[in-house]
Short mmCIF file of C-alpha atoms and ligand atoms in Angstrom, two decimals:
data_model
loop_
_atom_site.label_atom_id
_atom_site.label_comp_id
_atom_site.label_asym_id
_atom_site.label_seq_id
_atom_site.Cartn_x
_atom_site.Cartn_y
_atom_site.Cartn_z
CA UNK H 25 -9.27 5.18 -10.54
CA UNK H 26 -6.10 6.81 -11.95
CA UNK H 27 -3.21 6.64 -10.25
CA UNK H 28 0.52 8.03 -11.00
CA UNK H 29 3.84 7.09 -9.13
CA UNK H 30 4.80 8.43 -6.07
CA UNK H 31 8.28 9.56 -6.34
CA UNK H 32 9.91 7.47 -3.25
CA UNK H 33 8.87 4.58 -5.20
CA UNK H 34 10.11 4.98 -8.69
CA UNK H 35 13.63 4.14 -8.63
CA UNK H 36 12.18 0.88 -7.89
CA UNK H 37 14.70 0.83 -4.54
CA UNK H 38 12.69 -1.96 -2.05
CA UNK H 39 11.62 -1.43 0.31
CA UNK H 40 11.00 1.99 0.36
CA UNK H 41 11.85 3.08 4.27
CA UNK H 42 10.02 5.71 6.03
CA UNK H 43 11.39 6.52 9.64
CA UNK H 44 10.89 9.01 12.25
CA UNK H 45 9.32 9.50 15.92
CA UNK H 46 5.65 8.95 16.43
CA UNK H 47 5.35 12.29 17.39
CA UNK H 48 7.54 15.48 17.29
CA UNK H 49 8.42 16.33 20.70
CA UNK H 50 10.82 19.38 20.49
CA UNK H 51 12.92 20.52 18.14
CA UNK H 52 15.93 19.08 19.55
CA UNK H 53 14.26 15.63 19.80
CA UNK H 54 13.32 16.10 16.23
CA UNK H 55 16.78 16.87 14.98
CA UNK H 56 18.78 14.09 17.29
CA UNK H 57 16.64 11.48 15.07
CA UNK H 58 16.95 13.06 12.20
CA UNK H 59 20.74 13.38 11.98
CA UNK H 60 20.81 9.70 13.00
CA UNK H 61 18.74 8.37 10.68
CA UNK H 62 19.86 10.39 7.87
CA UNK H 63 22.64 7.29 6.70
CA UNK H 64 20.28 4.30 7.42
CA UNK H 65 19.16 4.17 4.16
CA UNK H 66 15.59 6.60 5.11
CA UNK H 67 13.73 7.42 2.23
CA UNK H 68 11.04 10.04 3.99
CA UNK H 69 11.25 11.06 7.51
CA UNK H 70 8.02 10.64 9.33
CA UNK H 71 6.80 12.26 12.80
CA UNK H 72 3.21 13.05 14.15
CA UNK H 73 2.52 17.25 15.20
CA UNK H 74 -1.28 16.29 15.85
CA UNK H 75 -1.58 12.87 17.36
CA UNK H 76 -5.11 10.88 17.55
CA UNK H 77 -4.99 9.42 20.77
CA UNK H 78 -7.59 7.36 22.23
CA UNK H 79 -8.24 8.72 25.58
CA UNK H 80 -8.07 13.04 26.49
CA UNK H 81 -5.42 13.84 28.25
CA UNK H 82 -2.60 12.13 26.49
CA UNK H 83 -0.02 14.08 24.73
CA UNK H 84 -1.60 15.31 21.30
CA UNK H 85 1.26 16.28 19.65
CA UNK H 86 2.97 20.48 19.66
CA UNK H 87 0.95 21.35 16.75
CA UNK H 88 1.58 23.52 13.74
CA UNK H 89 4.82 24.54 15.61
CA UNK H 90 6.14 21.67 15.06
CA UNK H 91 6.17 21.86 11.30
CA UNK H 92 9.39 24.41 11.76
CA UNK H 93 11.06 21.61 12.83
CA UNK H 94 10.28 19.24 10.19
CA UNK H 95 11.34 21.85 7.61
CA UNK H 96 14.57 21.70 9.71
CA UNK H 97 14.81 18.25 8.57
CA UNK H 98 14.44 18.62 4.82
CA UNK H 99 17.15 21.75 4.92
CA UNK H 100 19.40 20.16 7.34
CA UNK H 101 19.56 16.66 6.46
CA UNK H 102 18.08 16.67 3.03
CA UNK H 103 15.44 13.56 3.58
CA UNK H 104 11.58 14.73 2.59
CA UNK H 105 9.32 14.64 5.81
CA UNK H 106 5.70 13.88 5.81
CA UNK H 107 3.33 14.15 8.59
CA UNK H 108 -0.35 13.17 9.54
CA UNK H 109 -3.23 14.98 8.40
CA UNK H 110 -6.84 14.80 9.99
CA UNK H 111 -8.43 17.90 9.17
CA UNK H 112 -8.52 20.64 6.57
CA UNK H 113 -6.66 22.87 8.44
CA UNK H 114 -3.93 20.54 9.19
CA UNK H 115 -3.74 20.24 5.35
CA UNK H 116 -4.08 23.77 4.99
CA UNK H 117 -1.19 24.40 7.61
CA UNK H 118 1.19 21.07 6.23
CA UNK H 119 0.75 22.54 2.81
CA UNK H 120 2.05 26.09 3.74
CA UNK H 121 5.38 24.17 5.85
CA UNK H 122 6.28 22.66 2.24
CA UNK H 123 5.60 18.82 3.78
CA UNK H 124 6.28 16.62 1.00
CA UNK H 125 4.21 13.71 1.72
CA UNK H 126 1.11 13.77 3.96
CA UNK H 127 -0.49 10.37 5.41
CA UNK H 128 -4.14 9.65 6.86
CA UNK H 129 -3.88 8.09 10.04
CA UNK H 130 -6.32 4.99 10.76
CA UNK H 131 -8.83 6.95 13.02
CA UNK H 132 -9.59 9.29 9.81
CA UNK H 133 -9.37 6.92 7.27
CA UNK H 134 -12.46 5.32 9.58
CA UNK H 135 -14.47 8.37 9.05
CA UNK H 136 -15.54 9.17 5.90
CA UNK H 137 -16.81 12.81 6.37
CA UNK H 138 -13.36 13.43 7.64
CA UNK H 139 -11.48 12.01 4.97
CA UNK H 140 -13.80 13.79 2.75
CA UNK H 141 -13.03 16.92 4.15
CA UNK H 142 -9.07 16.15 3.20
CA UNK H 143 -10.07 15.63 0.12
CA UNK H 144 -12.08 19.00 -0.31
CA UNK H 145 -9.01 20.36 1.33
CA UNK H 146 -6.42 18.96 -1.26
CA UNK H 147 -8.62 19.91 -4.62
CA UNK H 148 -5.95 20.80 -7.04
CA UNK H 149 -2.97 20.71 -4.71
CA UNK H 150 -0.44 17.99 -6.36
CA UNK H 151 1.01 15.71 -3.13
CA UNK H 152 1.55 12.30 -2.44
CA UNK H 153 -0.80 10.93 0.30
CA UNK H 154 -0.64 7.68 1.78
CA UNK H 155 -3.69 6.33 3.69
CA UNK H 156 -3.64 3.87 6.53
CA UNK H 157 -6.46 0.95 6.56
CA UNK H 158 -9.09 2.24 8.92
CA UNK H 159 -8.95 1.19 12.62
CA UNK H 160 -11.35 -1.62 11.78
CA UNK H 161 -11.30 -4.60 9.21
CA UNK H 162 -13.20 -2.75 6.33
CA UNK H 163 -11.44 -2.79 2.99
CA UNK H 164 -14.05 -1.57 1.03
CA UNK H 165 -13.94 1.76 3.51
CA UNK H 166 -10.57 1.77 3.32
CA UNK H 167 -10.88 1.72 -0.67
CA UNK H 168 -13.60 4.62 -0.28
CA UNK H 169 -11.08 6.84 0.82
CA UNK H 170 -8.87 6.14 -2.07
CA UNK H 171 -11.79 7.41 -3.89
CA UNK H 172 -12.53 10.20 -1.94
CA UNK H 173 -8.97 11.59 -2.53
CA UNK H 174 -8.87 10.24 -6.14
CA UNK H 175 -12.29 12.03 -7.04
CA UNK H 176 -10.53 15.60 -5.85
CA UNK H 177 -7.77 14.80 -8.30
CA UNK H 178 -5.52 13.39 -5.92
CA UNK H 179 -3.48 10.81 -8.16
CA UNK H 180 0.07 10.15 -6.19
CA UNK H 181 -1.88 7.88 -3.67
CA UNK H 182 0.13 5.14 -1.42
CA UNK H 183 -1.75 2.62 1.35
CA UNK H 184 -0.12 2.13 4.35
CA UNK H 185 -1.02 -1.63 6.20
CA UNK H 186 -1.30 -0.80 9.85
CA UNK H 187 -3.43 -3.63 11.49
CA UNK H 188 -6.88 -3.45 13.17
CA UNK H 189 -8.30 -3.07 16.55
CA UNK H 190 -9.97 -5.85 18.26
CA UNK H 191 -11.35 -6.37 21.97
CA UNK H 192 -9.79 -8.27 24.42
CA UNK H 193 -5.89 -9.27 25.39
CA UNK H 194 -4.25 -9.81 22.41
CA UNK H 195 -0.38 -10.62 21.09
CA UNK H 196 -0.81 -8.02 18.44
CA UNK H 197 -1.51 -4.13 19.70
CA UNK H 198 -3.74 -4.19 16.35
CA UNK H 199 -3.88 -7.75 14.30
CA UNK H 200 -2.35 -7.81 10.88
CA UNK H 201 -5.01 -9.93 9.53
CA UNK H 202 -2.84 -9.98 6.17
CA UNK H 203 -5.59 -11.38 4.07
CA UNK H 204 -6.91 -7.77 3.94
CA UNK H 205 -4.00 -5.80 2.67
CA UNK H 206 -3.84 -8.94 0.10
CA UNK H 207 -7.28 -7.79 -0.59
CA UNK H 208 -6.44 -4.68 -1.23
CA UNK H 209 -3.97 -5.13 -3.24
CA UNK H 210 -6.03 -8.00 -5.69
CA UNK H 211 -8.51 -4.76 -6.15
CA UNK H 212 -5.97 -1.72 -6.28
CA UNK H 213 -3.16 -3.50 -8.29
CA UNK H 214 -0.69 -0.42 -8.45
CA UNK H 215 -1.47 1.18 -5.48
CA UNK H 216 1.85 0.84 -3.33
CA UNK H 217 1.87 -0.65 -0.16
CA UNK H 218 3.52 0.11 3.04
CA UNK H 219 3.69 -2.01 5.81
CA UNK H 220 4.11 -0.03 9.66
CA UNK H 221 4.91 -3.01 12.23
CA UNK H 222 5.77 -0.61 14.85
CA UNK H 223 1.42 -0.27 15.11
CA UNK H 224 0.75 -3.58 14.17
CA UNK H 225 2.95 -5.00 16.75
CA UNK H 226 3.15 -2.61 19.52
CA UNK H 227 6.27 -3.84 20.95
CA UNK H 228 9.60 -2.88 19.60
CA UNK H 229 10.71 -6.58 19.67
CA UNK H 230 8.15 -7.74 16.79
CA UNK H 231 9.22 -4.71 14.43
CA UNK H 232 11.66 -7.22 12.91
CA UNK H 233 9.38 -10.48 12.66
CA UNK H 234 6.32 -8.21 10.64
CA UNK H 235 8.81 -6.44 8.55
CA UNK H 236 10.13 -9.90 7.41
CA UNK H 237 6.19 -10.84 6.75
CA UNK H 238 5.57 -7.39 4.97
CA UNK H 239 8.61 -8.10 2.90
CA UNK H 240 7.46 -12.31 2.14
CA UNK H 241 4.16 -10.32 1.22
CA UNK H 242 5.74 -8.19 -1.10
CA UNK H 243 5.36 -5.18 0.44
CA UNK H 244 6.73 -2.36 -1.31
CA UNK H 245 8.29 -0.41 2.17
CA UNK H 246 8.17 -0.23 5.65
CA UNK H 247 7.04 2.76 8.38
CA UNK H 248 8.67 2.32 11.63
CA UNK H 249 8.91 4.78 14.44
CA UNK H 250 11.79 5.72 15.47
CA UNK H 251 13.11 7.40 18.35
CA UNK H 252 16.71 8.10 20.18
CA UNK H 253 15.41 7.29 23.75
CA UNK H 254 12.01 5.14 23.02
CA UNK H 255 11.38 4.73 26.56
CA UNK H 256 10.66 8.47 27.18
CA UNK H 257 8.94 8.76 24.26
CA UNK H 258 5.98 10.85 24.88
CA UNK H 259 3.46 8.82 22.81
CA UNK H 260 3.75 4.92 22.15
CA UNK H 261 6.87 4.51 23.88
CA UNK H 262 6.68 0.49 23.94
CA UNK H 263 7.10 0.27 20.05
CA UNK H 264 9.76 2.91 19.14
CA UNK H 265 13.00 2.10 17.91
CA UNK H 266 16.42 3.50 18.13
CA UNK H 267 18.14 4.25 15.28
CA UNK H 268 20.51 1.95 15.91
CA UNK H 269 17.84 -0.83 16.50
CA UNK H 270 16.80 -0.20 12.98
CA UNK H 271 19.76 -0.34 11.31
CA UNK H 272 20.54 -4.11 13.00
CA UNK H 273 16.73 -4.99 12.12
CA UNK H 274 17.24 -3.56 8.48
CA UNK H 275 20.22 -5.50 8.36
CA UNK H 276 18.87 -8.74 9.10
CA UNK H 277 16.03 -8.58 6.74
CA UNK H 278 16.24 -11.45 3.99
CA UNK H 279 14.90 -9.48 0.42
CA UNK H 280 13.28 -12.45 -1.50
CA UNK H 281 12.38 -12.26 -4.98
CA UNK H 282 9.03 -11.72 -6.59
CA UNK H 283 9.74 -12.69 -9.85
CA UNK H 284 9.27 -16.36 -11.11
CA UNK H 285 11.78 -17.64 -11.80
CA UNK H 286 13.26 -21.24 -14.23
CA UNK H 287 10.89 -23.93 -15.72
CA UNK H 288 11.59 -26.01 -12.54
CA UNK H 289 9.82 -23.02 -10.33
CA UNK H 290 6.99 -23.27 -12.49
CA UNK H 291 6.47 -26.76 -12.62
CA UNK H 292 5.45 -26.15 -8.81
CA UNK H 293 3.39 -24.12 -9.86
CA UNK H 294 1.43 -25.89 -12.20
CA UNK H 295 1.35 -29.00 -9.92
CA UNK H 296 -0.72 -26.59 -7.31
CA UNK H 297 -2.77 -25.40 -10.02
CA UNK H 298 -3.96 -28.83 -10.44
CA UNK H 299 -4.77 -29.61 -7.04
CA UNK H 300 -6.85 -26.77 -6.82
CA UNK H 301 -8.83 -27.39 -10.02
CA UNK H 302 -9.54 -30.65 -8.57
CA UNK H 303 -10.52 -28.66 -5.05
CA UNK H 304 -13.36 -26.69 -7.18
CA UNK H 305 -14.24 -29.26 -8.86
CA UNK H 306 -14.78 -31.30 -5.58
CA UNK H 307 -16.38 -27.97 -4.35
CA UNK H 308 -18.73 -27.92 -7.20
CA UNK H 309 -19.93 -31.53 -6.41
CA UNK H 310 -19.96 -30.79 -2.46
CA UNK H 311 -22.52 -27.99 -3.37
CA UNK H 312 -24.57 -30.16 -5.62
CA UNK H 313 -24.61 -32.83 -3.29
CA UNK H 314 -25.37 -30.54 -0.44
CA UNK H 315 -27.93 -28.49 -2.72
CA UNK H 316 -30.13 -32.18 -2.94
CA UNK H 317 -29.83 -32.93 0.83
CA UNK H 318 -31.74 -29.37 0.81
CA UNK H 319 -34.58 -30.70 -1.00
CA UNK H 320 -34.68 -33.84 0.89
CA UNK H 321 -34.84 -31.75 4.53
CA UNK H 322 -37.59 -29.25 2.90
CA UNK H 323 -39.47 -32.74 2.13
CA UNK H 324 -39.26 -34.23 5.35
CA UNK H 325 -39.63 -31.08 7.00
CA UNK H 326 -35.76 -30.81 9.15
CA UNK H 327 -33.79 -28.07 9.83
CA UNK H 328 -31.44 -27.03 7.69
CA UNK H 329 -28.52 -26.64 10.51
CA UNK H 330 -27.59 -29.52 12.57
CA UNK H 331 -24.57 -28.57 14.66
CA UNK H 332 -23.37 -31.67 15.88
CA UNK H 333 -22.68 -32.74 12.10
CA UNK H 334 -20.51 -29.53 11.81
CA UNK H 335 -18.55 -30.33 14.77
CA UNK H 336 -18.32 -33.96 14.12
CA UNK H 337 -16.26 -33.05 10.21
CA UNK H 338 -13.74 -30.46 12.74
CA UNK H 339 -13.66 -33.29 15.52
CA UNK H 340 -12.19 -35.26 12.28
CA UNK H 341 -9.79 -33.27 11.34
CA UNK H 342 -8.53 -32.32 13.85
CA UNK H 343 -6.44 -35.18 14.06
CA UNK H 344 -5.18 -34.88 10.38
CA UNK H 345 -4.24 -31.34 11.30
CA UNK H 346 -1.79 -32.80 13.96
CA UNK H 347 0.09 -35.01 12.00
CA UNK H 348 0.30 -33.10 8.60
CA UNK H 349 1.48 -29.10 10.72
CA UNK H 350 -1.71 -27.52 9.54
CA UNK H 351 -3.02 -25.01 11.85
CA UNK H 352 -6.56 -26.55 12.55
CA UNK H 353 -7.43 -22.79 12.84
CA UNK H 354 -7.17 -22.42 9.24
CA UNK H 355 -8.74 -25.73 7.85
CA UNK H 356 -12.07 -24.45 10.40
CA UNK H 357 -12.29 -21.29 8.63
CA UNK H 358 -12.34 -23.29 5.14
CA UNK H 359 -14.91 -25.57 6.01
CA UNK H 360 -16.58 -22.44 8.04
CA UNK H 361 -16.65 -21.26 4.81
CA UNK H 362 -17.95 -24.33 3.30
CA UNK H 363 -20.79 -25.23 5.65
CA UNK H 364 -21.65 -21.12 5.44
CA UNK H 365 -22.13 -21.41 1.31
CA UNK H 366 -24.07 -24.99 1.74
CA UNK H 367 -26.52 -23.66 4.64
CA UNK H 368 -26.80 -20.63 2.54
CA UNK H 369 -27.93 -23.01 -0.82
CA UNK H 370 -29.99 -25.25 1.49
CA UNK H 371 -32.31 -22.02 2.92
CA UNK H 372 -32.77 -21.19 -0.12
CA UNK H 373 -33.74 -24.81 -1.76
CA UNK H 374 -35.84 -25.18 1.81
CA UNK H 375 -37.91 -21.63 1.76
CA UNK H 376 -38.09 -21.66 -2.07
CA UNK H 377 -36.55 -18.32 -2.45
CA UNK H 378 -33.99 -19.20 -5.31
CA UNK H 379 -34.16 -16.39 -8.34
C1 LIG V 6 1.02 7.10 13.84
O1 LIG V 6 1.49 6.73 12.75
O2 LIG V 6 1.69 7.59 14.75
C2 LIG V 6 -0.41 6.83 14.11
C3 LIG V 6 -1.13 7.59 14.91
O3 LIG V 6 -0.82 5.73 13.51
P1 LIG V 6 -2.29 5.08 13.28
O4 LIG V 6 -3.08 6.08 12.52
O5 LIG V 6 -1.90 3.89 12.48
O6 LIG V 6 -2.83 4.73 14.62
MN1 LIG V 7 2.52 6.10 16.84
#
């Protein structure tokens, strides 16, 4: 895919900072955090006019009147807006209000006959989109959509990291699961990235914690909603900021450095490097190991998963876990992984399927 630079990003300013209200209420609500967010360092003001929401009956956003009040924005205060687009005649309609930056919210990005239609929609219209990760932990759909837009000739593309849904109580309104913008990024390279806590988190209090992630991640900017009275906020009122609230968090980010740095960094460096040559290696010898225990259980005729030998290795290190501050949760999905990749060599070795 070809890709060229959206213009927020080139003057290589990080992060990049895109603010506004989850959705445009009125035009007076609009304004009020416009004008206050207009010396907090904003690069693109953001607000929703047609809002996915999960269940009828919530507020779904003013519509295409509401784009009057995001032009309001530009000519008043000067920052670009963008909005969200779910349909071609949202594009059609954002297009004719002179939005400068259009996003795909994470219900679309889910569907690809939806995004598709965007894409048919935008067909020779030059405008930076970004595209949140779909509502559930699929990077390779979140990827098609990339495609989608790139195929119409859409080349000013940006992702925006929003979190997935999941069942059940949870900390996070939708879990970062930060492996898969990592992902992302290993397979889209200069795609930029934009982190939105205020929808990972869900509560206003964790804005601060995930920017400071996004930023360790190397994030290129952040999308937080932002709101002069959050708790009357019409849509997700328990994540909004004030203005003011996002001027302290901003302030209390710590920027770190991406580059590496002296011959002493890099020494690290190469000292992890070794270690994990010597984990593949071990890996390598694991699997052959594990490879002739398949031959031996296809000879004597045994299973090729015995659970209590599983849960004895976890029972075992559990206790190193404790003492050295490793989450056990993390050393159980390595030797998940593991187990998965020997059980997976042994079937084969025991049903004689190997090409
Ligand atoms: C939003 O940004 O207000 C929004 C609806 O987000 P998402 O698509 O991430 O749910
Ligand atoms: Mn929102």
């Amino acid at each position: 895919m070809e890709f060229e630079k959206i213009d927020i990003f080139s003057d290589g300013k990080r992060p990049v900072l895109i603010a506004g209200p989850c959705s445009a209420e009125s035009e007076e609500q609009v304004l009020a955090v416009a004008s206050a967010l207009v010396d907090k360092g904003v690069t693109l003001f953001r607000t929703g006019v047609w809002k996915p929401r999960t269940r009828p009956g919530c507020f779904e956003g003013v519509g295409q009147e509401a784009l009057q009040w995001l032009q309001l924005v530009k000519s008043e205060y000067g920052m670009p807006v963008s909005t969200e687009v779910a349909t071609a005649v949202h594009v059609e309609q954002a297009l004719a209000a002179g939005i400068d930056v259009l996003w795909i919210g994470a219900r679309t990005t889910a569907n690809p006959f939806a995004v598709q239609e965007i894409a048919d929609a935008l067909r020779g219209v030059d405008i930076p989109v970004l595209i949140k990760n779909p509502v559930n932990p699929d990077v390779d759909l979140w990827i098609g959509a990339f495609e989608r837009l790139n195929n119409a000739g859409v080349k000013r593309l940006g992702a925006i990291h929003r979190g997935f849904s999941a069942y059940g109580e949870k900390f996070y309104r939708n879990a970062p699961q930060w492996q898969l913008p990592i992902e992302f990024r290993r397979r889209m390279g200069t795609v930029p990235m934009i982190c939105d806590p205020s929808h990972i988190g869900g509560k206003r209090e964790l804005v601060l914690s995930l920017s400071q992630q996004a930023l360790d991640l190397n994030f290129d900017g952040l999308m937080i909603e932002t709101h002069c009275n959050p708790v009357c906020a019409l849509s997700d009122a328990r994540q909004q900021v004030t203005p003011e609230e996002l001027a302290l968090i901003l302030a209390r980010l710590v920027h770190r450095s991406s580059e590496s740095v002296d011959a002493d960094f890099m020494s690290y460096r190469s000292r992890l490097d070794e270690i994990d040559d010597k984990l593949m290696e071990l890996l390598v010898k694991r699997m052959a190991i594990s490879r002739e225990i398949g031959a031996v259980k296809r000879d004597k005729g045994l299973t090729v998963f015995q659970p209590f030998r599983y849960n004895e290795t976890i029972e075992r290190y559990t206790r190193y876990c404790a003492e050295s501050k490793i989450d056990i949760e993390a050393v159980k999905s390595i030797f998940e992984a593991v187990h998965t990749e020997s059980i997976r060599q042994q079937l084969h070795i025991v049903n004689d399927t190997e090409k």
